[in-house]
Structures are given as structure tokens and as C-alpha cells.
Coordinates of C-alpha atoms in Angstrom, one line a residue:
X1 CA -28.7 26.2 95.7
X2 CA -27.3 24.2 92.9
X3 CA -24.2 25.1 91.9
X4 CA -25.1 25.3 88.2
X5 CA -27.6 27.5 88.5
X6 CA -25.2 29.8 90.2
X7 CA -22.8 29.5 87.5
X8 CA -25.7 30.4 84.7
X9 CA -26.9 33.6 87.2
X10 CA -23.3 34.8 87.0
X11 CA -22.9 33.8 83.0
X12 CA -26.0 34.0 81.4
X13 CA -24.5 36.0 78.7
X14 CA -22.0 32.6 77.5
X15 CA -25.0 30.4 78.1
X16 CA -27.7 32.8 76.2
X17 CA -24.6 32.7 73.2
X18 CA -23.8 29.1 72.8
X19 CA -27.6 28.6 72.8
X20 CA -27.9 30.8 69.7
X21 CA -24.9 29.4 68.4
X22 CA -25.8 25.9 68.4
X23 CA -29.5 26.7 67.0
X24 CA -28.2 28.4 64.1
X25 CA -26.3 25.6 63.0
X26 CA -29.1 23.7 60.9
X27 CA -30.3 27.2 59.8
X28 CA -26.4 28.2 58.9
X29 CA -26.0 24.2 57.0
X30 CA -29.6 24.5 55.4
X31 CA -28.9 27.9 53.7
X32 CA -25.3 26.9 52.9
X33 CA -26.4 24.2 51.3
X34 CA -28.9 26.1 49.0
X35 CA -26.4 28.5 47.8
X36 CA -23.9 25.8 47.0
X37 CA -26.3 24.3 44.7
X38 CA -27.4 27.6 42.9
X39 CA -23.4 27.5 42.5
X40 CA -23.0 24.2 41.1
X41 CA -25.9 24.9 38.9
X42 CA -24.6 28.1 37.9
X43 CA -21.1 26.5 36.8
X44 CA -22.7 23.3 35.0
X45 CA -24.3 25.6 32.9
X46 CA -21.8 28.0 32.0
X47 CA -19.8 25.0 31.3
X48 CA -22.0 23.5 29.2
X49 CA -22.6 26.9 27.1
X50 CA -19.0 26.8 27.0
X51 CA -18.7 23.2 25.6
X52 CA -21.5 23.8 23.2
X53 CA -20.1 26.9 21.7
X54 CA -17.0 24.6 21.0
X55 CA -18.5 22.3 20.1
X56 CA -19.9 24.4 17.2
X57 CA -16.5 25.3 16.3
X58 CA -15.2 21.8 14.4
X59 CA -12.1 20.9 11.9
X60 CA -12.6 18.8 8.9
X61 CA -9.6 16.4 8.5
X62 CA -8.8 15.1 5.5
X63 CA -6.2 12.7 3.7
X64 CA -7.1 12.9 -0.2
X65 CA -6.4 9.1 -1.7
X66 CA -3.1 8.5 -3.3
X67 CA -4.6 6.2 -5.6
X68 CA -7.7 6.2 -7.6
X69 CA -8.7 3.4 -6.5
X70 CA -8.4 4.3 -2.5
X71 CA -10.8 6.1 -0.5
X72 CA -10.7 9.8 0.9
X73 CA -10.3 9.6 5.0
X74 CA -11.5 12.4 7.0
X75 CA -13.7 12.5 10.3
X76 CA -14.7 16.1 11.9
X77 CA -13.8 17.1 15.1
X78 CA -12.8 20.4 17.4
X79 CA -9.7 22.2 16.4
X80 CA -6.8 20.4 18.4
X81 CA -3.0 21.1 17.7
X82 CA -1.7 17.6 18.4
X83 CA -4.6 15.6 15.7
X84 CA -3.4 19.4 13.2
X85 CA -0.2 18.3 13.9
X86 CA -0.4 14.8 13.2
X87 CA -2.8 15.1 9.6
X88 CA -0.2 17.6 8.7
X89 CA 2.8 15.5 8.9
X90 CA 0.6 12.7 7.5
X91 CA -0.2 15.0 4.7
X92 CA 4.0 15.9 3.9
X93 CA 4.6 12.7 3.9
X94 CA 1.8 11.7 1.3
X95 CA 2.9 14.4 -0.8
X96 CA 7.0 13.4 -0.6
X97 CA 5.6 9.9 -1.9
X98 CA 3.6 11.1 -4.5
X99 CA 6.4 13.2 -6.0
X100 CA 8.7 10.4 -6.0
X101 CA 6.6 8.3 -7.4
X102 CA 5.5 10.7 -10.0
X103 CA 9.3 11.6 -10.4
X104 CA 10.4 7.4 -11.2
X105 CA 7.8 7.3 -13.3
X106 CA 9.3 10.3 -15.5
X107 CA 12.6 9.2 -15.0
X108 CA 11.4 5.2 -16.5
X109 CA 9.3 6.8 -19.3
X110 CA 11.7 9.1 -20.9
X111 CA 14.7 6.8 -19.6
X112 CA 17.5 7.7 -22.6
X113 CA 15.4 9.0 -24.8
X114 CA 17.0 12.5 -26.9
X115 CA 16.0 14.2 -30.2
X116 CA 17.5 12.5 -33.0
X117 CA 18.5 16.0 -34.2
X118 CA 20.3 18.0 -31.3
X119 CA 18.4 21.1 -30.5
X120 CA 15.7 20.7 -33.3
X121 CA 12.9 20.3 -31.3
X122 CA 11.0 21.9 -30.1
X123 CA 11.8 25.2 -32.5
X124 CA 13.9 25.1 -35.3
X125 CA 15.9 28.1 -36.7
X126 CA 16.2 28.6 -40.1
X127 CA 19.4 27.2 -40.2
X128 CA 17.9 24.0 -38.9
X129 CA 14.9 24.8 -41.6
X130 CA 17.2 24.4 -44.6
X131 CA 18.9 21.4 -43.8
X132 CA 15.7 19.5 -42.4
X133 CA 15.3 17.3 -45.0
X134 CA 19.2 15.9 -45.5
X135 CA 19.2 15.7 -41.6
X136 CA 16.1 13.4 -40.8
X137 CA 17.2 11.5 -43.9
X138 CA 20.9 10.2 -42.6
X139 CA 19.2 10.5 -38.6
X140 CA 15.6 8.2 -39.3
X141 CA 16.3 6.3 -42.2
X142 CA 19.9 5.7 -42.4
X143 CA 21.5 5.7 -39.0
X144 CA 18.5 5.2 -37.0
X145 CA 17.9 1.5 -38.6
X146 CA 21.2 0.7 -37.9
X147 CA 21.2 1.5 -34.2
X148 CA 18.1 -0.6 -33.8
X149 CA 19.5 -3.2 -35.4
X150 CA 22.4 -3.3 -33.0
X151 CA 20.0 -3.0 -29.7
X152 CA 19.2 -7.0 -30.2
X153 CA 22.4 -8.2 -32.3
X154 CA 20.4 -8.5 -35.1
X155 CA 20.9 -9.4 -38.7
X156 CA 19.3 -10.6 -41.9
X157 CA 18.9 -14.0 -43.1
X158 CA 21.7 -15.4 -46.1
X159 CA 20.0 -14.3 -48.9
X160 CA 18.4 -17.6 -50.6
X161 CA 18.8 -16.4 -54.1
X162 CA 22.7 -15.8 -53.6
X163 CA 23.4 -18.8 -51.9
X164 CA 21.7 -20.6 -54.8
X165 CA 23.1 -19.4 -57.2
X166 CA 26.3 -20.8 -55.4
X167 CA 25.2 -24.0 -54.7
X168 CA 24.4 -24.3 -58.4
X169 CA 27.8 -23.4 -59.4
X170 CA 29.2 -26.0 -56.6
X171 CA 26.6 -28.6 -58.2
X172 CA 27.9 -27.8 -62.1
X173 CA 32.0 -27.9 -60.6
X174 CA 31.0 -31.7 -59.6
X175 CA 29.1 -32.6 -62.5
X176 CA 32.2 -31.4 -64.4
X177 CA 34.8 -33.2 -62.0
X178 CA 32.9 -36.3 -63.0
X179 CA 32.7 -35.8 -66.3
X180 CA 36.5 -34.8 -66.2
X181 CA 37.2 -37.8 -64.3
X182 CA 35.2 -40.9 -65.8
X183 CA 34.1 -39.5 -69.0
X184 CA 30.5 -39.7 -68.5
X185 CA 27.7 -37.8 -67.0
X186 CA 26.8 -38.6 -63.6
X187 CA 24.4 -41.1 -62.5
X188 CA 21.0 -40.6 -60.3
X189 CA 23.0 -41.6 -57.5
X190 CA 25.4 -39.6 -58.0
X191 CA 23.2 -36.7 -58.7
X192 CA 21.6 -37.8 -55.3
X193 CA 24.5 -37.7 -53.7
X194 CA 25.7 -34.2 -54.7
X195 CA 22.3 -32.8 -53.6
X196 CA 22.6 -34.0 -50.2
X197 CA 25.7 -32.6 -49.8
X198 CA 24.6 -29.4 -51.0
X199 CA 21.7 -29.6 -49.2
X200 CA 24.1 -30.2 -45.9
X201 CA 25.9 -27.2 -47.0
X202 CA 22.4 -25.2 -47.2
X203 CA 21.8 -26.1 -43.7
X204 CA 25.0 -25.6 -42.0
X205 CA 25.3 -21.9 -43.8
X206 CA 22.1 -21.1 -42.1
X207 CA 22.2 -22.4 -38.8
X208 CA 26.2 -20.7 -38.9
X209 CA 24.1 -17.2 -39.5
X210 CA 21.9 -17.9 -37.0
X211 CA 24.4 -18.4 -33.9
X212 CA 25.9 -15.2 -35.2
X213 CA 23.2 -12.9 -34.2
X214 CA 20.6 -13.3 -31.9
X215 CA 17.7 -12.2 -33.9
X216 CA 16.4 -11.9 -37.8
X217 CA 15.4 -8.3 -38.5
X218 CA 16.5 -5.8 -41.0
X219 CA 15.4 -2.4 -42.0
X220 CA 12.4 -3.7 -44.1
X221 CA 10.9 -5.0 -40.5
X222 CA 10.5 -1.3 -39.6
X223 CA 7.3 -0.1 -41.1
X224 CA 7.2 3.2 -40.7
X225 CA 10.9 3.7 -41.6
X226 CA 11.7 4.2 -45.1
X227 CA 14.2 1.5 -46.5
X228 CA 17.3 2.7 -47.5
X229 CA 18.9 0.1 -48.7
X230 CA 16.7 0.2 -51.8
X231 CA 17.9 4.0 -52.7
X232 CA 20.0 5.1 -50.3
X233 CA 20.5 8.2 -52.1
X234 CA 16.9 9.3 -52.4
X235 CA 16.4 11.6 -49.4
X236 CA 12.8 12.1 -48.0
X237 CA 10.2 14.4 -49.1
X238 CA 10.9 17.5 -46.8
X239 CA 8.8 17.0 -43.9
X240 CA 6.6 19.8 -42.0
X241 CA 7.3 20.3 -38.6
X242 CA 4.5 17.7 -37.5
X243 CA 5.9 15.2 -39.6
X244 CA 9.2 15.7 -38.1
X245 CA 7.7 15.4 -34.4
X246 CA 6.1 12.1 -35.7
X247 CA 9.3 10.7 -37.0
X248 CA 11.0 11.5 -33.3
X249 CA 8.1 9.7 -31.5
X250 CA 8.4 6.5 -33.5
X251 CA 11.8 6.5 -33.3
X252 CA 11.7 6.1 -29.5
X253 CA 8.4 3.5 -30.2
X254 CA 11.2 1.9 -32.2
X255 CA 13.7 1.9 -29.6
X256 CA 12.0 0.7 -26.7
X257 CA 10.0 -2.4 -28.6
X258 CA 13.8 -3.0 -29.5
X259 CA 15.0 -2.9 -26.1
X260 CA 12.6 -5.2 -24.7
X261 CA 13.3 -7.9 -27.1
X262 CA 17.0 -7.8 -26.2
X263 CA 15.7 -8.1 -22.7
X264 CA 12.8 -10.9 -23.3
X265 CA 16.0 -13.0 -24.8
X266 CA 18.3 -12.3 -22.4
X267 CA 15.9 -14.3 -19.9
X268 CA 16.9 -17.3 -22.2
X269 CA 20.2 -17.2 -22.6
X270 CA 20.7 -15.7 -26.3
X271 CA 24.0 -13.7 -26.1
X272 CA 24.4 -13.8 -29.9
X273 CA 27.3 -15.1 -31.2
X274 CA 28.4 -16.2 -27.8
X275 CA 28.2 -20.2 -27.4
X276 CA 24.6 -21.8 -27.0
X277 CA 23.4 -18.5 -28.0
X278 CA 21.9 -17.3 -31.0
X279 CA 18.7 -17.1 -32.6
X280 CA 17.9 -20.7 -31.7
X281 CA 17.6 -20.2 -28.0
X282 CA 16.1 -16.8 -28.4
X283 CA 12.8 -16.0 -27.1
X284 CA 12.0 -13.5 -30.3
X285 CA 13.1 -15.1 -32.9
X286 CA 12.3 -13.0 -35.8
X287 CA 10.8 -9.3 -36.5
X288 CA 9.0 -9.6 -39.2
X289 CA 7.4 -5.9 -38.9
X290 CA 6.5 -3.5 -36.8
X291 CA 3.8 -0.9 -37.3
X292 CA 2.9 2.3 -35.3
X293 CA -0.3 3.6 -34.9
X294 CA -1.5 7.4 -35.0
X295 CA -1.5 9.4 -31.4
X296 CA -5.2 8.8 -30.0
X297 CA -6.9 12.3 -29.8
X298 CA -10.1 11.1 -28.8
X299 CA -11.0 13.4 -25.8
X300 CA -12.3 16.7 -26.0
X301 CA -12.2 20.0 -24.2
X302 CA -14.5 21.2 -21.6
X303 CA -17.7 23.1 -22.8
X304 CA -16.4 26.3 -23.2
X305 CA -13.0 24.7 -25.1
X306 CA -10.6 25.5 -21.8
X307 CA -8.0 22.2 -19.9
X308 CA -9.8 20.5 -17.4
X309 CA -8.7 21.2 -14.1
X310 CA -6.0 19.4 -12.5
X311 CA -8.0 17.2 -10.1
X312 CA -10.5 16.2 -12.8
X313 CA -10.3 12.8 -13.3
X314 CA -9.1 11.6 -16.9
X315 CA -12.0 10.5 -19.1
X316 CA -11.7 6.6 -20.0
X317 CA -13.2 5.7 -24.1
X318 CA -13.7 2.1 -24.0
X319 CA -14.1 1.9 -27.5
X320 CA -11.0 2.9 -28.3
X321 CA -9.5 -0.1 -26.4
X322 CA -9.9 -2.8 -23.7
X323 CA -7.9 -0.2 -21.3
X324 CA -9.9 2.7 -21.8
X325 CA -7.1 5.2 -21.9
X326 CA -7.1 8.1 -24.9
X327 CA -5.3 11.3 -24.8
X328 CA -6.1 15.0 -26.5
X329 CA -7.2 17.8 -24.2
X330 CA -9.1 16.3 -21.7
X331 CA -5.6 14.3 -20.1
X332 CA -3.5 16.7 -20.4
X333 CA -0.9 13.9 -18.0
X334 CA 0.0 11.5 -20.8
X335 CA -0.6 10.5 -25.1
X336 CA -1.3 7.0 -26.5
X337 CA 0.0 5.5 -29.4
X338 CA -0.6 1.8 -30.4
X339 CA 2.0 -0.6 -31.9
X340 CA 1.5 -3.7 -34.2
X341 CA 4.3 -6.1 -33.9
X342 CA 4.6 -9.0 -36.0
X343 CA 7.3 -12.0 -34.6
X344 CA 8.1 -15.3 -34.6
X345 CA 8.1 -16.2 -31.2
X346 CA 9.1 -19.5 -29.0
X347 CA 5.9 -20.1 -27.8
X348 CA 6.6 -21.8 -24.4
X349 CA 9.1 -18.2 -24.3
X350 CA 6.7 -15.7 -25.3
X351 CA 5.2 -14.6 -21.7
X352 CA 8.7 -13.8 -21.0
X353 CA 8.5 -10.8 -24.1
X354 CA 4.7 -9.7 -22.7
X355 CA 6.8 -9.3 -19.7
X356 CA 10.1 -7.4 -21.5
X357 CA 7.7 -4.7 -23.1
X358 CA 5.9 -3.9 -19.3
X359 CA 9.8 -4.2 -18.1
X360 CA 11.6 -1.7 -20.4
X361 CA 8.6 1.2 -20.5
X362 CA 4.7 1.8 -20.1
X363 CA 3.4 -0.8 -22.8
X364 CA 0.5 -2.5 -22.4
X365 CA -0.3 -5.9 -24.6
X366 CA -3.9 -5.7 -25.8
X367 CA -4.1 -8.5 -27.9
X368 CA -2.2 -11.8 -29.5
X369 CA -3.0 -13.4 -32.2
X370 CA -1.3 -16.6 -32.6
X371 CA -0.8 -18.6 -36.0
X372 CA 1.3 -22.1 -36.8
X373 CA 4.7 -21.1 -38.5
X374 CA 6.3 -24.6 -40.5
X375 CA 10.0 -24.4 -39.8
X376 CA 10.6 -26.3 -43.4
X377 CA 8.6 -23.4 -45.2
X378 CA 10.9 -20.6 -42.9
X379 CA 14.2 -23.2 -43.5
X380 CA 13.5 -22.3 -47.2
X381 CA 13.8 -18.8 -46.9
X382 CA 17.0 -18.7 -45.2
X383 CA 15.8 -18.8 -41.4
X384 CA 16.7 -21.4 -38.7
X385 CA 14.8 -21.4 -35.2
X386 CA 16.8 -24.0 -33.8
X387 CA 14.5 -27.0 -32.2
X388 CA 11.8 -24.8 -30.2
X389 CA 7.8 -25.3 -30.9
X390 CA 7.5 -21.7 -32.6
X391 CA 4.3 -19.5 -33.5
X392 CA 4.1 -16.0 -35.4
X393 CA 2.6 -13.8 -32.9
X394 CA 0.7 -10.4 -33.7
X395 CA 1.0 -8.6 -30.8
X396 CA -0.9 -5.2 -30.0
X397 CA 0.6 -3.3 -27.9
X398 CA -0.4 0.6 -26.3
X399 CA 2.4 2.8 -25.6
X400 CA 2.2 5.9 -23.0
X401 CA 3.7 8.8 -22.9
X402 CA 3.9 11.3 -20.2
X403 CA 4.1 14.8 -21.4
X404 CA 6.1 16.1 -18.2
X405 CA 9.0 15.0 -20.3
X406 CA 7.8 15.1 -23.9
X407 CA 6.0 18.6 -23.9
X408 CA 10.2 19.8 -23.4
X409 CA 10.5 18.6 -26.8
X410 CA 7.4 18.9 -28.3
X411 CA 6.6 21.4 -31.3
X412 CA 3.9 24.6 -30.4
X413 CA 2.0 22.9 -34.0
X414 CA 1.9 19.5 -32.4
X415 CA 0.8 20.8 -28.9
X416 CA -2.2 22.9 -30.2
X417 CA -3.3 19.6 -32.1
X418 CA -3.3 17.7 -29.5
X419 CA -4.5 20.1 -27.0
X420 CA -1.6 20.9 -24.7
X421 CA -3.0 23.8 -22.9
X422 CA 0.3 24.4 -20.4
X423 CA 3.4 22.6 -18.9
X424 CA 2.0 19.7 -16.5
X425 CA 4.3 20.7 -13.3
X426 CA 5.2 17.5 -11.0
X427 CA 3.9 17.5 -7.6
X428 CA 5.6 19.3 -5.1
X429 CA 8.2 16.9 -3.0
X430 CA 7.6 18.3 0.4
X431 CA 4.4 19.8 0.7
X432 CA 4.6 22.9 -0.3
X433 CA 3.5 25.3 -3.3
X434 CA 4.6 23.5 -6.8
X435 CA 7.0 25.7 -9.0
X436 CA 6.5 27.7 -11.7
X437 CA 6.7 26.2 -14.9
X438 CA 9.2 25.6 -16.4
X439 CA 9.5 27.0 -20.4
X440 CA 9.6 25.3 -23.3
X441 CA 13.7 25.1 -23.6
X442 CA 14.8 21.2 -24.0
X443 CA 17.9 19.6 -22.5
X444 CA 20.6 20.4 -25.3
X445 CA 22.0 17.0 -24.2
X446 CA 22.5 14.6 -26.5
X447 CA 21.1 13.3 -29.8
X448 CA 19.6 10.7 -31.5

């Protein structure tokens, strides 16, 4: 008998076992492989419910523009702590720029600006209320005129009629000497003579005065300034409270128009008085007046008479001027006044003062209106230019002025006329909630 059949008779059980074994292999795979799918299955779509539901769940992430003239980024997506992270330090950073920008821009308006009265604004005691008038008076019309003077080493021309007068008496002394001398009256050419040598004299007193100072002006240039040289004992009328507040803002008008002609002719080389200075190389060469303009209030409150809110962007009237800009209530950020200043200019010079005034504060030229000046004609008055082409040049100018800074000053009369509903606060420099603000007590530093 075969030997392998022996072996199955004796082990039938092993063979009857790995024959079940090995059929149940495809049957084992096949059902394996069912159940492994229902699993896969089973996780895709719990997986998926998961990823919609989180899906659902989505951030917004914005970076507001700095500028009105940018645009807003933002794109949606799940919450995530690193792209939280990064738009948050994106958004501290924006803010630390803002508030230093915002915090130069104080810092260039007001620059040295103060009260002309030390702690008068922007609530005078009684004490204060008694001596108003006699204050303002010495402080705007006397002192004031002189300080402005001084900020451009300026100075009147000779005055014609005096210097006349002596020439005339130097004319009659040489008639006499000749009469004295030879017994006669002089002849035409000697007449001629003596008025060519007056006329030298003429000519060299003026151009002398004019490499003295650096530019003509005189308290009569300042419009809005009562000249005290004609009555210097006549006080003003005694001024309300607005009136006051107007004299303050012109006065700093005043000072920075003055200021940026001292720095349009230092570009030039004027040092006045110094050698090859003087009024002949300055860029300004004269101020023949200067005019300010009332505060623009041509915006108005909301419908129901409350501030605008703070993001709301400021109204622009383009009929009030080629820049659109007006104050009043609806921006509450800054007020407008225009200036009218009337100079005699070098004319290849004068981009260099359009220049000075953007230089020295927020002044924007509007307008220029150019007209021929005839040195001979000006000569005749008493004023030398030196050899430059020159023009008289009307120039209009708009003024800003932020209220951050002002508003400290600024009487409780003039704010509810102009609409000042509360302190403007500064941006916050890192980010985080902007202060209180502040009152309404000024700097006590300073005056004038």
C-alpha cells in the first residue's frame, strides 16, 4: 500500500484540518476585504462631516487702510493661531505707525506755538477779565509786530519824504556855496551837476538800507493787526472772548507766513546785513500785506445735530476751494482758515517760497496771481530790489489746523461755534484702548 495513504489513515484529522484551512482562505480575504471597505467608508465620511463642520466655522481677516487712498485687505479663512497671530502683529504694528505719524504731525502743526497771554486761554478769571483789553493791546498790536518783524530781519524803507527834504537842504547849501563863492547863481550845468549828485546820494541811501535787512515790511503790512505806530496810546476796543481767540489764531497765521519767508530766503543766501545779503538777493523781497480770512464753518452736523462718528470720513465742499477741505462739525480733526499775501517776489525765486510755506506748516497755495512791478516806480518810493527780474505776487494760501493741539487752548464760546463736540484723542501707539481724554487745562508754558 502506498505509503501516503498510510500516513492520511493514521492522520486524517491534520489532513481533514489543513483542507478546511486552506479553503477558508478566499472566504476569510473576501469577507475581510468587505469589512475593510465599510471601514474606510465609514472614516471618509466622518472625516468629511468633520471638515465640513469646520469648514463652516471661518475668520474674517482684516487690515483697515492707513491711507484714504489704500485699499482694505482681508480674505476669510478657518480660525488658525499662526495667520491670528501674524494679522495681529500686522495690526500693532499699523497702529504704532499711525500714532507716530498722527503724533509728528501734532508736534509740526503746533511746533512753538503758545498763547500770547499766559494762561488766558482757554478760561479767563476775572482778574484776567479786567485787564483784557490793556493786555491784547501791548501783546497783538505792540509787541507782537515787532517779533514778526524780527523773524525775517525786516525793516521799513527810508522814508522818501524825509530824505527829501534833506536832499533839498543839501541842494540849497550848494546853491549858497556858489553864490558865496562866485557871486552868481548857478548855471544849468551846474544845477545838473548838483542833481546827479544828489540823485547818487538817493541811490546809495537806499540800496545801504536795503543790505541792512533782508526784507521791506512794517506793521502797516499786517492787515489784521492794528498799527500802532499811528496812536500808540489808543488801546483796542475791549474784545469778547471770541475776538480774543481770533486775535491768538492770526497771530500764529502771522507767525508761520513769517517764518517761511525767512526760510524761502535763506535758500538764496539773504542773511541780512551779512555781506551779499540783503534784500537784493532775497527771494521775498517785500510784504506789502497780508490778510487772513474767516475760519470755514461750512459743514454741518448729522441729522439729528450729534459729531459724526470717528471713522466717518470728512465731508470735502469743492466750492469752497480747489482742495475741497472745510471745517465745523462734520471734521471734527482739523479748522481752515485762508491767507491773502501780497509780495514782491524774485520771480525765477518764487517756487522756492511756495515751497517755504509747505516747509514751515500745513499751507497749501491755491492760487498766484502774478503782475509786472517797474523797479524805477518802487526806486521812487524808497525800495531797491537789487538786479533780479521781480513780480508782485498775490498768493492764496489755506492754513490747517489740527484741533488735538488747538482745542487745549480753545475757548468753550469758540468750540460751540464751531462745533467741537469733545477732545479728538490720538491714536493709540501700541494697539491698545486709546486714553481717556484729556480736559480742557492748557500747557502753562510759555507766552506769546
Amino acid at each position: 500500500m502506498n505509503p501516503a495513504v498510510l500516513w492520511l489513515k493514521k492522520n486524517w484529522i491534520i489532513a481533514v484540518l489543513a483542507v478546511v484551512a486552506l479553503a477558508s482562505l478566499p472566504t476569510l480575504w473576501y469577507f475581510a476585504g468587505k469589512k475593510n471597505k465599510a471601514l474606510v467608508d465609514r472614516v471618509q465620511t466622518s472625516v468629511k462631516a468633520d471638515f465640513d463642520e469646520v469648514s463652516k466655522d471661518r475668520q474674517n481677516y482684516t487690515l483697515p487702510p492707513a491711507l484714504p487712498s489704500a485699499k482694505e485687505f482681508s480674505f476669510s479663512a478657518p480660525p488658525n493661531k499662526i495667520i491670528n497671530a501674524y494679522f495681529g502683529e500686522r495690526l500693532t504694528e499699523q497702529q504704532k505707525q499711525i500714532a507716530s505719524v498722527w503724533s509728528n504731525a501734532l508736534e509740526f502743526n503746533q511746533g512753538d506755538h503758545k498763547p500770547l497771554i499766559e494762561n488766558f486761554f482757554p478760561k479767563p478769571d476775572e482778574f484776567y477779565l479786567r485787564t483784557l483789553t490793556g493786555d491784547l493791546t501791548i501783546a497783538f498790536v505792540v509787541e507782537l509786530p515787532k517779533r514778526l518783524v524780527a523773524i525775517v530781519n525786516g525793516g521799513p524803507a527810508p522814508d522818501a519824504d524825509k530824505l527829501a527834504a534833506t536832499l533839498r537842504e543839501n541842494a540849497e547849501r550848494s546853491l549858497a556855496r556858489i553864490q558865496t563863492e562866485k557871486g552868481r547863481d548857478a548855471t544849468a550845468e551846474e544845477w545838473t551837476k548838483i542833481k546827479e549828485e544828489l540823485l547818487g546820494v538817493r541811490v546809495a541811501r537806499y540800496k545801504q538800507a536795503a543790505q541792512d535787512i533782508s526784507v521791506y515790511v512794517d506793521a502797516a503790512s499786517f492787515s489784521d493787526i492794528p498799527d500802532a505806530s499811528k496812536d500808540p496810546n489808543k488801546p483796542l476796543e475791549q474784545p469778547t472772548i471770541r475776538k480774543a481767540w481770533d486775535y491768538q489764531e492770526i497771530a500764529w497765521l502771522y507767525d508761520d507766513i513769517l517764518k517761511a519767508v525767512a526760510l524761502a530766503n535763506s535758500k538764496t543766501g539773504s542773511a541780512g546785513g551779512d555781506v551779499g545779503g540783503g534784500v537784493p538777493q532775497s527771494v521775498v523781497k517785500r510784504i506789502v500785506s497780508m490778510k487772513i480770512g474767516p475760519v470755514s464753518l461750512s459743514a454741518t452736523a448729522s441729522a439729528d445735530g450729534t459729531a459724526p462718528a470717528a471713522d466717518a470720513p470728512i465731508p470735502k465742499d469743492y466750492n469752497n476751494s480747489v482742495t475741497g477741505r472745510i471745517g465745523g462739525v462734520a471734521n471734527q480733526l482739523f479748522d481752515v482758515r485762508p491767507v491773502t499775501i501780497d509780495v514782491i517776489v524774485s520771480s525765477k525765486h518764487l517756487p522756492h517760497f511756495i515751497d517755504a510755506l509747505a516747509e514751515t506748516n500745513f499751507m497749501t497755495v491755491l492760487d498766484v496771481d502774478l503782475t509786472n512791478v517797474e523797479p524805477l516806480d518802487e526806486l521812487k518810493l524808497g525800495y531797491y530790489y537789487g538786479d533780479d527780474h521781480i513780480v508782485r505776487a498775490v498768493v492764496q494760501v489755506e492754513t490747517i489746523w489740527l484741533r488735538d493741539w488747538t482745542r487745549l487752548f480753545m475757548p468753550l464760546e469758540v468750540k460751540a461755534d464751531r462745533g467741537v463736540f469733545a477732545d479728538p484723542v490720538a491714536p493709540p501707539a501700541d494697539g491698545a484702548q486709546p486714553p481717556a481724554p484729556p480736559g480742557d487745562k492748557p500747557p502753562t508754558s510759555g507766552s506769546g
